[in-house]
GROMACS .gro file of C-alpha atoms in nm:
model
  252
    1MET     CA    1  -1.832   0.998  -4.251
    2SER     CA    2  -1.829   0.798  -4.573
    3PRO     CA    3  -2.074   0.512  -4.642
    4ASP     CA    4  -1.784   0.265  -4.615
    5GLU     CA    5  -1.685   0.395  -4.271
    6LEU     CA    6  -2.047   0.394  -4.159
    7ALA     CA    7  -2.084   0.032  -4.270
    8MET     CA    8  -1.788  -0.068  -4.053
    9CYS     CA    9  -1.941   0.080  -3.736
   10SER     CA   10  -2.156  -0.089  -3.474
   11TRP     CA   11  -2.388   0.104  -3.245
   12PRO     CA   12  -2.500   0.043  -2.887
   13ASP     CA   13  -2.865   0.072  -2.792
   14LEU     CA   14  -2.891   0.423  -2.646
   15PRO     CA   15  -3.168   0.676  -2.576
   16PRO     CA   16  -3.238   0.883  -2.891
   17ARG     CA   17  -3.049   1.200  -2.789
   18TYR     CA   18  -2.739   0.999  -2.701
   19ALA     CA   19  -2.765   0.782  -3.011
   20ALA     CA   20  -2.774   1.093  -3.229
   21ALA     CA   21  -2.483   1.249  -3.041
   22LEU     CA   22  -2.275   0.932  -3.075
   23ARG     CA   23  -2.321   0.921  -3.452
   24ALA     CA   24  -2.226   1.290  -3.473
   25VAL     CA   25  -1.913   1.249  -3.264
   26VAL     CA   26  -1.802   0.940  -3.459
   27ALA     CA   27  -1.841   1.139  -3.783
   28PHE     CA   28  -1.632   1.416  -3.626
   29VAL     CA   29  -1.362   1.167  -3.521
   30PHE     CA   30  -1.333   1.029  -3.874
   31GLU     CA   31  -1.297   1.382  -4.010
   32ALA     CA   32  -1.046   1.505  -3.749
   33PHE     CA   33  -0.833   1.193  -3.692
   34GLU     CA   34  -0.731   0.863  -3.846
   35PRO     CA   35  -0.879   0.620  -3.596
   36ARG     CA   36  -0.785   0.255  -3.576
   37ALA     CA   37  -1.060   0.204  -3.320
   38ILE     CA   38  -1.334   0.400  -3.145
   39VAL     CA   39  -1.486   0.296  -2.812
   40ALA     CA   40  -1.797   0.456  -2.661
   41ALA     CA   41  -1.790   0.441  -2.282
   42GLY     CA   42  -1.942   0.587  -1.970
   43SER     CA   43  -2.248   0.532  -1.754
   44VAL     CA   44  -2.488   0.603  -2.042
   45VAL     CA   45  -2.339   0.323  -2.250
   46ARG     CA   46  -2.360   0.089  -1.949
   47GLY     CA   47  -2.729   0.177  -1.905
   48ALA     CA   48  -2.676   0.361  -1.577
   49GLY     CA   49  -2.660   0.726  -1.683
   50ASP     CA   50  -2.800   1.021  -1.492
   51ARG     CA   51  -2.979   1.324  -1.636
   52SER     CA   52  -2.659   1.514  -1.717
   53SER     CA   53  -2.428   1.221  -1.792
   54ASP     CA   54  -2.183   1.269  -2.075
   55LEU     CA   55  -2.043   1.032  -2.336
   56ASP     CA   56  -1.681   0.920  -2.313
   57ILE     CA   57  -1.516   0.838  -2.646
   58PHE     CA   58  -1.179   0.661  -2.661
   59VAL     CA   59  -1.003   0.695  -2.996
   60VAL     CA   60  -0.707   0.469  -3.071
   61GLN     CA   61  -0.476   0.605  -3.340
   62GLU     CA   62  -0.127   0.540  -3.478
   63ARG     CA   63   0.007   0.895  -3.468
   64PRO     CA   64   0.245   0.968  -3.176
   65TYR     CA   65   0.044   1.226  -2.986
   66LYS     CA   66  -0.242   1.230  -2.742
   67GLN     CA   67  -0.520   1.484  -2.711
   68ARG     CA   68  -0.832   1.541  -2.503
   69LEU     CA   69  -1.133   1.731  -2.637
   70GLN     CA   70  -1.458   1.835  -2.471
   71ARG     CA   71  -1.739   1.924  -2.712
   72TRP     CA   72  -2.115   1.952  -2.728
   73PHE     CA   73  -2.291   1.736  -2.986
   74GLY     CA   74  -2.648   1.856  -2.982
   75ASP     CA   75  -2.732   1.886  -2.612
   76VAL     CA   76  -2.496   1.604  -2.506
   77PRO     CA   77  -2.155   1.680  -2.351
   78VAL     CA   78  -1.884   1.452  -2.490
   79GLU     CA   79  -1.528   1.388  -2.372
   80ILE     CA   80  -1.298   1.255  -2.643
   81PHE     CA   81  -0.967   1.088  -2.553
   82VAL     CA   82  -0.729   1.042  -2.847
   83ASN     CA   83  -0.423   0.821  -2.790
   84PRO     CA   84  -0.188   0.575  -2.954
   85ALA     CA   85  -0.213   0.227  -2.802
   86ARG     CA   86   0.114   0.262  -2.611
   87ALA     CA   87  -0.016   0.570  -2.429
   88ILE     CA   88  -0.331   0.382  -2.328
   89ARG     CA   89  -0.118   0.101  -2.188
   90ALA     CA   90   0.079   0.360  -1.991
   91TYR     CA   91  -0.250   0.486  -1.846
   92PHE     CA   92  -0.337   0.132  -1.737
   93ALA     CA   93  -0.018   0.112  -1.531
   94SER     CA   94  -0.009   0.465  -1.387
   95GLU     CA   95  -0.378   0.478  -1.294
   96HIS     CA   96  -0.352   0.137  -1.129
   97GLU     CA   97  -0.085   0.275  -0.897
   98HIS     CA   98  -0.333   0.538  -0.772
   99GLY     CA   99  -0.627   0.303  -0.747
  100ARG     CA  100  -0.822   0.487  -1.018
  101PRO     CA  101  -0.826   0.264  -1.330
  102SER     CA  102  -1.033   0.501  -1.544
  103ALA     CA  103  -0.884   0.413  -1.883
  104ALA     CA  104  -0.894   0.040  -1.814
  105HIS     CA  105  -1.257   0.066  -1.703
  106MET     CA  106  -1.360   0.261  -2.012
  107ILE     CA  107  -1.182   0.027  -2.253
  108ALA     CA  108  -1.297  -0.293  -2.080
  109THR     CA  109  -1.661  -0.194  -2.027
  110GLY     CA  110  -1.709   0.033  -2.329
  111PHE     CA  111  -1.874  -0.050  -2.660
  112PRO     CA  112  -1.638  -0.089  -2.960
  113VAL     CA  113  -1.808   0.125  -3.224
  114PHE     CA  114  -1.531   0.088  -3.480
  115GLY     CA  115  -1.229  -0.135  -3.526
  116GLY     CA  116  -1.322  -0.391  -3.265
  117GLN     CA  117  -1.056  -0.640  -3.370
  118ALA     CA  118  -0.793  -0.367  -3.360
  119ILE     CA  119  -0.836  -0.332  -2.984
  120ASP     CA  120  -0.918  -0.688  -2.879
  121ALA     CA  121  -0.579  -0.718  -2.711
  122LEU     CA  122  -0.621  -0.382  -2.536
  123ARG     CA  123  -0.961  -0.485  -2.403
  124VAL     CA  124  -0.817  -0.809  -2.267
  125GLU     CA  125  -0.534  -0.617  -2.100
  126ALA     CA  126  -0.780  -0.364  -1.958
  127ALA     CA  127  -0.991  -0.641  -1.805
  128GLU     CA  128  -0.678  -0.794  -1.648
  129TRP     CA  129  -0.580  -0.459  -1.496
  130LEU     CA  130  -0.926  -0.427  -1.340
  131LYS     CA  131  -0.874  -0.758  -1.162
  132LYS     CA  132  -0.553  -0.637  -0.997
  133ARG     CA  133  -0.565  -0.490  -0.649
  134ALA     CA  134  -0.371  -0.166  -0.604
  135VAL     CA  135  -0.209  -0.202  -0.263
  136LEU     CA  136  -0.111   0.108  -0.067
  137THR     CA  137   0.250   0.120   0.043
  138PRO     CA  138   0.299   0.185   0.416
  139ASP     CA  139   0.404   0.543   0.335
  140GLU     CA  140   0.101   0.602   0.111
  141ASP     CA  141  -0.130   0.454   0.372
  142VAL     CA  142  -0.014   0.674   0.656
  143PHE     CA  143  -0.004   0.988   0.441
  144ALA     CA  144  -0.362   0.934   0.321
  145ARG     CA  145  -0.481   0.885   0.680
  146TYR     CA  146  -0.286   1.186   0.801
  147SER     CA  147  -0.422   1.410   0.523
  148ALA     CA  148  -0.782   1.323   0.610
  149ALA     CA  149  -0.718   1.360   0.983
  150THR     CA  150  -0.569   1.705   0.927
  151LEU     CA  151  -0.878   1.817   0.735
  152LEU     CA  152  -1.096   1.694   1.021
  153GLU     CA  153  -0.883   1.877   1.277
  154ASP     CA  154  -0.887   2.200   1.073
  155GLY     CA  155  -1.265   2.185   1.048
  156GLU     CA  156  -1.312   2.126   1.418
  157ASP     CA  157  -1.073   2.409   1.501
  158ILE     CA  158  -1.302   2.671   1.347
  159VAL     CA  159  -1.648   2.534   1.428
  160GLU     CA  160  -1.725   2.819   1.666
  161ARG     CA  161  -1.583   3.115   1.471
  162ASP     CA  162  -1.670   3.004   1.115
  163PRO     CA  163  -1.924   2.721   1.108
  164ALA     CA  164  -1.981   2.750   0.732
  165MET     CA  165  -1.612   2.698   0.651
  166ALA     CA  166  -1.590   2.431   0.920
  167SER     CA  167  -1.873   2.241   0.752
  168ALA     CA  168  -1.691   2.260   0.418
  169LEU     CA  169  -1.366   2.128   0.568
  170LEU     CA  170  -1.548   1.849   0.747
  171GLY     CA  171  -1.706   1.757   0.413
  172GLU     CA  172  -1.362   1.738   0.249
  173ALA     CA  173  -1.240   1.527   0.539
  174ALA     CA  174  -1.534   1.287   0.505
  175MET     CA  175  -1.473   1.242   0.133
  176ALA     CA  176  -1.102   1.179   0.197
  177MET     CA  177  -1.191   0.921   0.462
  178LEU     CA  178  -1.426   0.736   0.230
  179ARG     CA  179  -1.173   0.735  -0.054
  180TYR     CA  180  -0.908   0.600   0.183
  181HIS     CA  181  -1.145   0.334   0.314
  182LEU     CA  182  -1.223   0.201  -0.033
  183ARG     CA  183  -0.862   0.219  -0.147
  184ALA     CA  184  -0.746   0.029   0.162
  185GLU     CA  185  -1.028  -0.228   0.155
  186ARG     CA  186  -1.077  -0.285  -0.218
  187GLY     CA  187  -0.778  -0.132  -0.394
  188THR     CA  188  -0.976   0.111  -0.610
  189VAL     CA  189  -1.149   0.447  -0.573
  190PRO     CA  190  -1.465   0.510  -0.780
  191GLY     CA  191  -1.584   0.842  -0.916
  192ASN     CA  192  -1.751   1.081  -0.676
  193LYS     CA  193  -2.106   1.003  -0.790
  194ASN     CA  194  -2.065   0.635  -0.701
  195LEU     CA  195  -1.857   0.677  -0.387
  196LEU     CA  196  -2.130   0.612  -0.130
  197LEU     CA  197  -2.281   0.328  -0.330
  198GLU     CA  198  -1.945   0.152  -0.341
  199VAL     CA  199  -1.892   0.212   0.031
  200GLU     CA  200  -2.229   0.048   0.099
  201ARG     CA  201  -2.115  -0.258  -0.096
  202SER     CA  202  -1.794  -0.269   0.106
  203ASP     CA  203  -1.906  -0.175   0.458
  204ARG     CA  204  -2.267  -0.091   0.544
  205GLU     CA  205  -2.178   0.046   0.889
  206VAL     CA  206  -1.935   0.297   0.741
  207ALA     CA  207  -2.190   0.391   0.475
  208GLU     CA  208  -2.457   0.447   0.742
  209VAL     CA  209  -2.231   0.684   0.932
  210ALA     CA  210  -2.139   0.863   0.609
  211ARG     CA  211  -2.504   0.916   0.516
  212ARG     CA  212  -2.571   1.047   0.866
  213PHE     CA  213  -2.285   1.291   0.820
  214PHE     CA  214  -2.400   1.421   0.481
  215GLY     CA  215  -2.761   1.441   0.599
  216ALA     CA  216  -2.682   1.626   0.922
  217SER     CA  217  -2.889   1.941   0.973
  218THR     CA  218  -2.660   2.109   1.228
  219ILE     CA  219  -2.286   2.160   1.251
  220GLU     CA  220  -2.287   1.975   1.585
  221GLU     CA  221  -2.444   1.665   1.427
  222ARG     CA  222  -2.202   1.691   1.137
  223GLN     CA  223  -1.907   1.713   1.373
  224LEU     CA  224  -2.012   1.407   1.575
  225ALA     CA  225  -2.070   1.203   1.259
  226ALA     CA  226  -1.731   1.309   1.120
  227ARG     CA  227  -1.560   1.185   1.435
  228ALA     CA  228  -1.746   0.852   1.415
  229LEU     CA  229  -1.649   0.819   1.049
  230ALA     CA  230  -1.285   0.888   1.133
  231ASP     CA  231  -1.288   0.621   1.403
  232ARG     CA  232  -1.417   0.362   1.153
  233THR     CA  233  -1.190   0.452   0.861
  234ILE     CA  234  -0.864   0.638   0.925
  235ARG     CA  235  -0.849   0.558   1.300
  236ALA     CA  236  -0.737   0.911   1.389
  237ARG     CA  237  -0.897   1.248   1.457
  238GLY     CA  238  -0.608   1.488   1.413
  239PHE     CA  239  -0.233   1.520   1.441
  240PHE     CA  240  -0.044   1.196   1.500
  241GLU     CA  241   0.324   1.107   1.491
  242TRP     CA  242   0.470   0.939   1.184
  243ASP     CA  243   0.793   0.926   0.986
  244SER     CA  244   0.808   0.920   0.608
  245GLU     CA  245   1.047   0.698   0.420
  246ARG     CA  246   1.394   0.836   0.350
  247VAL     CA  247   1.401   0.960  -0.007
  248PRO     CA  248   1.744   1.005  -0.170
  249VAL     CA  249   1.813   1.353  -0.305
  250PRO     CA  250   2.041   1.352  -0.612
  251ASP     CA  251   2.350   1.568  -0.617
  252ASP     CA  252   2.338   1.885  -0.828
   0.00000   0.00000   0.00000
């Protein structure tokens, strides 16, 4: 990284190992790409990182390709997302539809290390996308509930003959229920590490049942808690009747 490029960069206040890694990755980005802007994002940048948290780096470029890289810089894992602005805008729209606005969250809450003015408009758009509620269609709603209910039913089916696998399936069912609950109530689904915390902010009773489920010491306790969680979220415990929408099939 040249002295001129270095002079144009701003740096967030990070713990020493992350600060060193960020400077190394920014130098790498300048060598490997032609960035118009660089945004550092992730829980570490927001001051809420865990012991093994990585750095997320969004690189905005003019060239018409996108690329994702995962590299170590020192002992810090770094994910680098390289995109032209139009691809980032496409992420805003597509991720909103699934209730997982990852790109919008990183751009809106990240720290502009380089080229801040070049992405001012993108940051405004990202913040607007975060305000929008992603509403499930009736078909999406019933399919999400049915998928979680099926996992619960599969787990209960094999409790006696394979309790270890039953516990795993019940765990998948519980996660699916919590994701559905947040998507239906708030319109977004957080990352796995923050799932229970966000449920607690949305519905303490559901969160209490979820923590009882994940803390259960026996398969019987786990099974009872899974049923209670299903009653409070997806309102089903297994197979139920439903019809999907009619989807036209094009002629060959």
